[in-house]
mmCIF file of C-alpha atoms in Angstrom:
data_model
loop_
_atom_site.group_PDB
_atom_site.id
_atom_site.type_symbol
_atom_site.label_atom_id
_atom_site.label_comp_id
_atom_site.label_asym_id
_atom_site.label_seq_id
_atom_site.Cartn_x
_atom_site.Cartn_y
_atom_site.Cartn_z
ATOM 1 C CA MET C 1 -12.690 -6.128 5.830
ATOM 2 C CA ARG C 2 -12.733 -2.510 5.588
ATOM 3 C CA TRP C 3 -14.564 -2.805 10.126
ATOM 4 C CA THR C 4 -12.087 -5.042 11.071
ATOM 5 C CA ILE C 5 -9.387 -2.320 9.985
ATOM 6 C CA LEU C 6 -10.863 0.680 11.000
ATOM 7 C CA SER C 7 -11.667 -1.092 14.503
ATOM 8 C CA PHE C 8 -7.746 -1.348 14.621
ATOM 9 C CA VAL C 9 -7.513 1.901 14.356
ATOM 10 C CA LEU C 10 -9.553 2.961 17.380
ATOM 11 C CA VAL C 11 -7.969 0.706 18.988
ATOM 12 C CA LEU C 12 -4.866 2.005 18.927
ATOM 13 C CA SER C 13 -6.509 5.348 19.415
ATOM 14 C CA THR C 14 -8.039 4.750 22.412
ATOM 15 C CA GLY C 15 -5.352 3.806 23.991
ATOM 16 C CA MET C 16 -6.029 0.059 24.357
ATOM 17 C CA HIS C 17 -3.180 -2.301 24.277
ATOM 18 C CA ALA C 18 -2.188 -3.282 21.187
ATOM 19 C CA GLN C 19 -1.448 -6.795 21.544
ATOM 20 C CA ASP C 20 -5.320 -7.370 21.949
ATOM 21 C CA THR C 21 -5.576 -6.390 18.054
ATOM 22 C CA ILE C 22 -6.150 -9.104 15.493
ATOM 23 C CA ILE C 23 -6.733 -8.688 12.194
ATOM 24 C CA PRO C 24 -8.875 -10.860 9.963
ATOM 25 C CA LEU C 25 -6.528 -10.980 6.908
ATOM 26 C CA TRP C 26 -9.977 -12.031 4.377
ATOM 27 C CA SER C 27 -13.075 -10.927 4.148
ATOM 28 C CA ASP C 28 -16.332 -12.803 3.520
ATOM 29 C CA VAL C 29 -14.226 -14.781 0.812
ATOM 30 C CA ILE C 30 -11.114 -17.145 1.573
ATOM 31 C CA PRO C 31 -9.100 -17.960 -1.153
ATOM 32 C CA ASN C 32 -8.464 -22.200 -1.515
ATOM 33 C CA GLN C 33 -10.971 -22.661 1.141
ATOM 34 C CA LEU C 34 -14.034 -24.655 1.522
ATOM 35 C CA LYS C 35 -17.015 -25.171 3.674
ATOM 36 C CA SER C 36 -16.190 -27.872 6.229
ATOM 37 C CA ALA C 37 -16.732 -29.711 9.782
ATOM 38 C CA GLU C 38 -13.061 -29.293 10.637
ATOM 39 C CA LYS C 39 -12.386 -26.503 13.723
ATOM 40 C CA GLU C 40 -9.377 -24.108 14.772
ATOM 41 C CA ARG C 41 -7.773 -25.800 17.759
ATOM 42 C CA ARG C 42 -5.596 -24.232 20.586
ATOM 43 C CA VAL C 43 -3.516 -25.823 22.917
ATOM 44 C CA ASN C 44 -2.026 -24.842 25.885
ATOM 45 C CA THR C 45 1.599 -26.735 25.540
ATOM 46 C CA ASP C 46 4.338 -24.593 26.809
ATOM 47 C CA TYR C 47 5.042 -22.953 23.420
ATOM 48 C CA SER C 48 0.837 -22.432 22.776
ATOM 49 C CA ALA C 49 0.177 -24.461 19.417
ATOM 50 C CA ILE C 50 -2.234 -23.543 16.684
ATOM 51 C CA PHE C 51 -4.144 -26.658 15.079
ATOM 52 C CA ASN C 52 -6.155 -26.862 11.779
ATOM 53 C CA VAL C 53 -6.452 -22.536 11.460
ATOM 54 C CA GLN C 54 -9.916 -21.348 9.673
ATOM 55 C CA THR C 55 -9.792 -17.869 9.936
ATOM 56 C CA PRO C 56 -6.085 -16.454 8.838
ATOM 57 C CA THR C 57 -5.186 -13.395 10.924
ATOM 58 C CA ILE C 58 -2.508 -11.287 12.423
ATOM 59 C CA GLU C 59 -2.077 -10.218 15.728
ATOM 60 C CA GLY C 60 -0.172 -6.339 16.376
ATOM 61 C CA TYR C 61 2.384 -5.890 18.630
ATOM 62 C CA LEU C 62 3.332 -1.926 18.773
ATOM 63 C CA PRO C 63 5.302 0.047 19.994
ATOM 64 C CA SER C 64 4.492 3.084 22.275
ATOM 65 C CA LYS C 65 5.191 6.387 19.642
ATOM 66 C CA ARG C 66 8.097 7.622 22.263
ATOM 67 C CA SER C 67 10.418 4.260 21.028
ATOM 68 C CA ALA C 68 8.698 3.261 17.823
ATOM 69 C CA THR C 69 11.778 2.872 14.538
ATOM 70 C CA GLY C 70 9.042 3.190 12.337
ATOM 71 C CA GLN C 71 10.681 -0.809 11.133
ATOM 72 C CA ALA C 72 7.729 -3.725 11.463
ATOM 73 C CA VAL C 73 8.070 -6.900 11.577
ATOM 74 C CA LEU C 74 5.723 -10.152 10.507
ATOM 75 C CA ILE C 75 6.536 -12.868 11.952
ATOM 76 C CA PHE C 76 5.815 -16.294 10.933
ATOM 77 C CA PRO C 77 5.760 -19.200 13.426
ATOM 78 C CA GLY C 78 7.331 -22.257 12.567
ATOM 79 C CA GLY C 79 5.389 -26.026 13.489
ATOM 80 C CA SER C 80 6.092 -28.523 10.154
ATOM 81 C CA TYR C 81 2.982 -27.247 8.565
ATOM 82 C CA ASN C 82 1.482 -29.188 11.123
ATOM 83 C CA GLU C 83 0.505 -27.111 13.270
ATOM 84 C CA LEU C 84 2.279 -23.732 14.519
ATOM 85 C CA VAL C 85 3.856 -22.595 17.607
ATOM 86 C CA PHE C 86 2.189 -19.614 18.601
ATOM 87 C CA GLY C 87 3.589 -18.406 21.431
ATOM 88 C CA TRP C 88 7.127 -19.213 21.303
ATOM 89 C CA GLU C 89 8.072 -18.321 17.576
ATOM 90 C CA GLY C 90 5.428 -15.675 17.338
ATOM 91 C CA LEU C 91 3.581 -13.790 20.528
ATOM 92 C CA ASP C 92 7.008 -13.934 22.583
ATOM 93 C CA VAL C 93 9.246 -12.965 19.420
ATOM 94 C CA ALA C 94 6.458 -9.807 18.767
ATOM 95 C CA LYS C 95 6.785 -8.500 22.240
ATOM 96 C CA ALA C 96 10.793 -8.799 22.026
ATOM 97 C CA LEU C 97 10.282 -6.829 19.303
ATOM 98 C CA SER C 98 7.804 -4.393 19.847
ATOM 99 C CA ALA C 99 9.914 -3.397 23.177
ATOM 100 C CA LYS C 100 12.599 -2.922 20.638
ATOM 101 C CA GLY C 101 10.915 -0.375 18.858
ATOM 102 C CA ILE C 102 9.323 -2.595 16.125
ATOM 103 C CA ALA C 103 6.124 -3.378 15.566
ATOM 104 C CA ALA C 104 5.191 -6.698 15.430
ATOM 105 C CA PHE C 105 2.491 -8.766 14.015
ATOM 106 C CA VAL C 106 2.317 -12.681 14.113
ATOM 107 C CA VAL C 107 0.711 -14.317 11.438
ATOM 108 C CA LYS C 108 -1.909 -17.142 11.504
ATOM 109 C CA TYR C 109 -1.741 -18.606 8.316
ATOM 110 C CA ARG C 110 -3.615 -21.789 7.093
ATOM 111 C CA LEU C 111 -1.706 -24.947 7.462
ATOM 112 C CA PRO C 112 -2.102 -27.101 4.228
ATOM 113 C CA VAL C 113 -2.573 -30.655 6.047
ATOM 114 C CA SER C 114 -6.359 -28.942 6.752
ATOM 115 C CA LYS C 115 -9.216 -31.197 5.009
ATOM 116 C CA SER C 116 -11.246 -26.915 4.273
ATOM 117 C CA LEU C 117 -8.439 -26.692 1.730
ATOM 118 C CA VAL C 118 -7.694 -27.620 -2.201
ATOM 119 C CA ASP C 119 -4.860 -26.172 -3.998
ATOM 120 C CA GLN C 120 -3.028 -26.673 -0.177
ATOM 121 C CA GLN C 121 0.231 -25.716 -1.176
ATOM 122 C CA ASP C 122 -0.597 -22.126 -2.227
ATOM 123 C CA VAL C 123 -2.215 -21.234 1.156
ATOM 124 C CA PRO C 124 0.626 -19.804 3.321
ATOM 125 C CA LEU C 125 1.782 -17.868 0.257
ATOM 126 C CA GLN C 126 -1.678 -16.570 -0.546
ATOM 127 C CA ASP C 127 -1.812 -15.930 3.471
ATOM 128 C CA ALA C 128 1.439 -14.084 3.760
ATOM 129 C CA GLN C 129 1.479 -11.818 0.924
ATOM 130 C CA ARG C 130 -2.633 -10.755 2.348
ATOM 131 C CA ALA C 131 -0.875 -10.343 5.546
ATOM 132 C CA ILE C 132 1.827 -7.901 4.481
ATOM 133 C CA ARG C 133 -0.106 -5.788 1.871
ATOM 134 C CA ILE C 134 -2.676 -4.999 4.889
ATOM 135 C CA VAL C 135 0.238 -3.562 7.031
ATOM 136 C CA LYS C 136 1.767 -1.523 4.153
ATOM 137 C CA GLU C 137 -2.054 -0.180 3.432
ATOM 138 C CA LYS C 138 -1.886 0.784 7.440
ATOM 139 C CA ALA C 139 1.540 2.058 7.831
ATOM 140 C CA ASN C 140 1.134 5.487 8.099
ATOM 141 C CA GLU C 141 -1.802 4.939 10.539
ATOM 142 C CA LEU C 142 0.452 2.629 12.581
ATOM 143 C CA GLY C 143 3.654 4.906 12.413
ATOM 144 C CA ILE C 144 5.164 2.068 10.612
ATOM 145 C CA ASP C 145 7.502 3.395 7.358
ATOM 146 C CA PRO C 146 6.289 1.101 4.615
ATOM 147 C CA ASN C 147 9.704 0.670 3.233
ATOM 148 C CA LYS C 148 10.569 -0.410 6.341
ATOM 149 C CA ILE C 149 8.162 -3.901 6.864
ATOM 150 C CA GLY C 150 10.008 -6.730 6.853
ATOM 151 C CA ILE C 151 9.465 -10.871 7.252
ATOM 152 C CA MET C 152 10.833 -13.271 10.255
ATOM 153 C CA GLY C 153 10.301 -16.834 9.898
ATOM 154 C CA PHE C 154 11.381 -20.090 12.430
ATOM 155 C CA SER C 155 11.348 -23.044 11.171
ATOM 156 C CA ALA C 156 8.780 -24.108 8.595
ATOM 157 C CA GLY C 157 7.466 -20.685 9.385
ATOM 158 C CA GLY C 158 11.133 -19.159 7.487
ATOM 159 C CA HIS C 159 9.870 -21.808 4.573
ATOM 160 C CA ALA C 160 6.626 -19.697 4.597
ATOM 161 C CA ALA C 161 8.547 -16.301 4.858
ATOM 162 C CA SER C 162 11.670 -17.123 1.854
ATOM 163 C CA THR C 163 8.786 -18.295 -0.413
ATOM 164 C CA LEU C 164 7.028 -14.780 -0.211
ATOM 165 C CA GLY C 165 10.652 -13.232 -0.170
ATOM 166 C CA THR C 166 10.813 -15.139 -3.455
ATOM 167 C CA HIS C 167 7.609 -15.011 -4.825
ATOM 168 C CA PHE C 168 5.918 -11.735 -3.605
ATOM 169 C CA SER C 169 5.056 -11.007 -7.246
ATOM 170 C CA GLU C 170 2.903 -14.529 -8.120
ATOM 171 C CA GLN C 171 -0.243 -14.415 -8.241
ATOM 172 C CA VAL C 172 -1.517 -16.706 -6.319
ATOM 173 C CA TYR C 173 -5.296 -15.948 -5.558
ATOM 174 C CA GLU C 174 -7.694 -13.652 -7.706
ATOM 175 C CA PRO C 175 -7.495 -10.040 -6.625
ATOM 176 C CA MET C 176 -10.341 -9.366 -3.637
ATOM 177 C CA ASP C 177 -9.932 -5.174 -3.574
ATOM 178 C CA GLU C 178 -7.669 -2.608 -3.535
ATOM 179 C CA LEU C 179 -5.381 -3.910 -1.080
ATOM 180 C CA ASP C 180 -3.889 -6.814 -3.587
ATOM 181 C CA THR C 181 -3.016 -3.872 -6.283
ATOM 182 C CA ILE C 182 0.097 -3.441 -3.256
ATOM 183 C CA SER C 183 3.042 -5.081 -3.965
ATOM 184 C CA ALA C 184 4.255 -7.982 -1.653
ATOM 185 C CA ARG C 185 7.779 -7.314 -1.608
ATOM 186 C CA PRO C 186 8.979 -7.595 2.074
ATOM 187 C CA ALA C 187 12.226 -5.017 2.826
ATOM 188 C CA PHE C 188 14.139 -7.895 4.153
ATOM 189 C CA MET C 189 14.011 -11.678 5.621
ATOM 190 C CA ALA C 190 15.329 -12.881 8.727
ATOM 191 C CA LEU C 191 14.852 -16.471 8.713
ATOM 192 C CA ILE C 192 15.375 -18.784 11.825
ATOM 193 C CA TYR C 193 16.568 -22.308 11.523
ATOM 194 C CA PRO C 194 14.579 -22.538 8.506
ATOM 195 C CA VAL C 195 13.564 -25.235 5.787
ATOM 196 C CA ILE C 196 14.391 -23.947 2.878
ATOM 197 C CA THR C 197 14.200 -26.572 0.251
ATOM 198 C CA MET C 198 11.653 -29.734 -1.120
ATOM 199 C CA THR C 199 14.729 -31.501 -2.237
ATOM 200 C CA LYS C 200 15.763 -34.617 -0.610
ATOM 201 C CA PRO C 201 17.800 -35.456 1.171
ATOM 202 C CA LEU C 202 18.030 -32.390 2.653
ATOM 203 C CA THR C 203 14.393 -31.216 3.199
ATOM 204 C CA HIS C 204 12.690 -31.322 6.634
ATOM 205 C CA LEU C 205 10.465 -33.889 5.033
ATOM 206 C CA GLY C 206 7.511 -33.508 7.142
ATOM 207 C CA SER C 207 7.236 -29.996 6.291
ATOM 208 C CA ARG C 208 7.414 -31.153 2.592
ATOM 209 C CA THR C 209 4.702 -34.027 3.224
ATOM 210 C CA ALA C 210 2.766 -31.465 4.751
ATOM 211 C CA LEU C 211 3.396 -28.550 1.744
ATOM 212 C CA LEU C 212 3.178 -31.075 -1.286
ATOM 213 C CA GLY C 213 1.719 -34.127 -0.119
ATOM 214 C CA ASP C 214 3.677 -37.409 -1.507
ATOM 215 C CA SER C 215 3.733 -35.513 -4.748
ATOM 216 C CA ASN C 216 7.274 -35.987 -6.697
ATOM 217 C CA ASP C 217 6.137 -33.735 -9.498
ATOM 218 C CA GLU C 218 10.010 -31.737 -10.354
ATOM 219 C CA ASP C 219 7.968 -28.608 -11.008
ATOM 220 C CA LEU C 220 6.302 -28.333 -8.042
ATOM 221 C CA ILE C 221 9.285 -29.161 -6.050
ATOM 222 C CA ARG C 222 11.161 -26.868 -7.500
ATOM 223 C CA ARG C 223 8.651 -24.022 -6.998
ATOM 224 C CA PHE C 224 8.935 -24.651 -3.432
ATOM 225 C CA SER C 225 12.722 -24.952 -3.215
ATOM 226 C CA ASN C 226 13.150 -21.601 -2.680
ATOM 227 C CA GLU C 227 17.727 -21.145 -3.370
ATOM 228 C CA LEU C 228 16.053 -22.254 -6.499
ATOM 229 C CA ASN C 229 13.808 -19.654 -7.011
ATOM 230 C CA VAL C 230 16.278 -16.347 -5.548
ATOM 231 C CA THR C 231 17.150 -13.549 -7.789
ATOM 232 C CA LYS C 232 18.653 -10.042 -7.972
ATOM 233 C CA ASP C 233 14.846 -8.453 -6.239
ATOM 234 C CA THR C 234 15.216 -10.489 -3.462
ATOM 235 C CA PRO C 235 15.042 -8.237 -0.053
ATOM 236 C CA PRO C 236 18.008 -8.615 2.267
ATOM 237 C CA VAL C 237 18.340 -11.466 4.727
ATOM 238 C CA PHE C 238 19.532 -12.243 8.019
ATOM 239 C CA LEU C 239 19.727 -15.874 8.842
ATOM 240 C CA ILE C 240 20.538 -17.972 12.294
ATOM 241 C CA HIS C 241 21.197 -21.834 11.952
ATOM 242 C CA SER C 242 22.914 -24.314 14.230
ATOM 243 C CA VAL C 243 25.279 -27.259 12.634
ATOM 244 C CA ASP C 244 23.379 -29.875 15.102
ATOM 245 C CA ASP C 245 19.985 -28.825 14.085
ATOM 246 C CA ASP C 246 18.623 -32.675 13.704
ATOM 247 C CA ILE C 247 15.531 -31.034 12.730
ATOM 248 C CA VAL C 248 15.850 -29.274 9.860
ATOM 249 C CA PRO C 249 20.117 -29.574 8.274
ATOM 250 C CA VAL C 250 21.843 -26.592 8.453
ATOM 251 C CA GLU C 251 22.319 -27.087 4.261
ATOM 252 C CA ASN C 252 19.038 -25.610 4.096
ATOM 253 C CA THR C 253 20.470 -21.592 5.310
ATOM 254 C CA LEU C 254 23.491 -22.905 3.672
ATOM 255 C CA LEU C 255 21.907 -23.462 0.118
ATOM 256 C CA PHE C 256 20.316 -20.476 0.908
ATOM 257 C CA PHE C 257 22.742 -17.785 1.336
ATOM 258 C CA ASN C 258 24.579 -19.400 -1.738
ATOM 259 C CA ALA C 259 21.922 -19.092 -3.448
ATOM 260 C CA LEU C 260 21.494 -14.989 -2.271
ATOM 261 C CA LYS C 261 25.211 -14.943 -2.561
ATOM 262 C CA ASN C 262 25.437 -15.450 -6.185
ATOM 263 C CA ASN C 263 22.903 -13.333 -7.403
ATOM 264 C CA GLY C 264 24.659 -10.270 -4.986
ATOM 265 C CA VAL C 265 21.510 -9.648 -2.537
ATOM 266 C CA PRO C 266 22.807 -9.000 0.929
ATOM 267 C CA VAL C 267 22.752 -11.347 3.866
ATOM 268 C CA GLU C 268 24.197 -12.250 6.847
ATOM 269 C CA MET C 269 24.608 -15.861 8.337
ATOM 270 C CA HIS C 270 25.382 -16.782 11.399
ATOM 271 C CA ILE C 271 25.861 -20.593 12.222
ATOM 272 C CA TYR C 272 26.377 -22.082 15.534
ATOM 273 C CA PRO C 273 28.307 -24.986 16.426
ATOM 274 C CA TYR C 274 25.419 -26.108 18.373
ATOM 275 C CA GLY C 275 22.025 -25.277 19.562
ATOM 276 C CA GLY C 276 19.720 -27.476 18.269
ATOM 277 C CA HIS C 277 16.065 -26.750 16.733
ATOM 278 C CA GLY C 278 12.977 -24.775 17.519
ATOM 279 C CA TYR C 279 15.233 -21.761 20.060
ATOM 280 C CA ALA C 280 13.514 -19.327 19.344
ATOM 281 C CA ILE C 281 14.449 -15.966 20.673
ATOM 282 C CA GLY C 282 17.086 -18.796 22.382
ATOM 283 C CA ARG C 283 17.205 -16.374 26.385
ATOM 284 C CA LYS C 284 17.480 -19.719 28.212
ATOM 285 C CA ASP C 285 21.167 -20.267 26.209
ATOM 286 C CA GLU C 286 23.873 -18.646 26.901
ATOM 287 C CA HIS C 287 25.428 -18.446 23.486
ATOM 288 C CA LEU C 288 22.171 -18.153 21.378
ATOM 289 C CA LYS C 289 20.449 -15.426 23.154
ATOM 290 C CA TRP C 290 22.358 -12.771 21.514
ATOM 291 C CA TRP C 291 21.267 -13.054 17.890
ATOM 292 C CA LEU C 292 18.249 -11.391 18.338
ATOM 293 C CA ASP C 293 20.525 -8.584 19.472
ATOM 294 C CA GLY C 294 22.706 -9.231 16.478
ATOM 295 C CA PHE C 295 19.701 -8.926 13.954
ATOM 296 C CA LEU C 296 18.247 -5.386 15.460
ATOM 297 C CA ARG C 297 21.672 -4.380 14.447
ATOM 298 C CA TRP C 298 21.715 -5.857 11.163
ATOM 299 C CA LEU C 299 18.097 -4.163 10.598
ATOM 300 C CA ASN C 300 19.591 -0.702 12.027
ATOM 301 C CA ASP C 301 22.635 -1.128 9.298
ATOM 302 C CA TYR C 302 20.504 -0.997 6.240
ATOM 303 C CA PHE C 303 17.173 0.487 7.532
#
């Protein structure tokens, strides 16, 4: 772990492209991971997908020092917890944020459908906690304000992100090193057409089945229905959804909005009349393509 982080700093100091930087989240031992013959697989679709994640990482895109705002965002791509839409909802978003002066890190988190895992429902949260701790630990060297590090998630990645935002203090793995003494609380969350609830009929059934299997355990369902886990300590949230989303019902975002409001958590929500699902930064749609600018305005208002 020490070597990989050191190499990350050297890449930055020698002027190489930051987007070529990939940092493993774990060193020798990966929590809940079993040795298996399963192989990670990348598919060059029009959105660039990753299946069967075996080595979780973060991939960093840093702005030039002259344009850097000190803010940072960890991005969790969607994919129903069955795959990662890594290009469309990850790398493209990171590049857009970096161009606006925001350090961006795409999280390649493990997927609970993998046969290499035990206690699969904990794995996205384990990787999310570790990812934000790594960025916080190296914040000063990366020109980032440690108090301005937040998260962004799309679809099932919105569930992973909102799980971190509501379960940041939950211990879900044995501490590995000093990194794990750092708070995993994000400064803010941006959730884009997110899966929030595991309760039927409003959940996205594909994401729920991937995460929880066929379990009907009420405690497990409640634990991962993030609208039920909001507290006054949940960080401020920016929400985007479309009424005509036929994949993840808009009620997911409405449930989370109401929970945030009822707990006094600052929240801004934008509900579009149409737009469907999976539009990422929305550059091909005239009425959706401004949501990222709205997020940046909101972010600058708070941070």
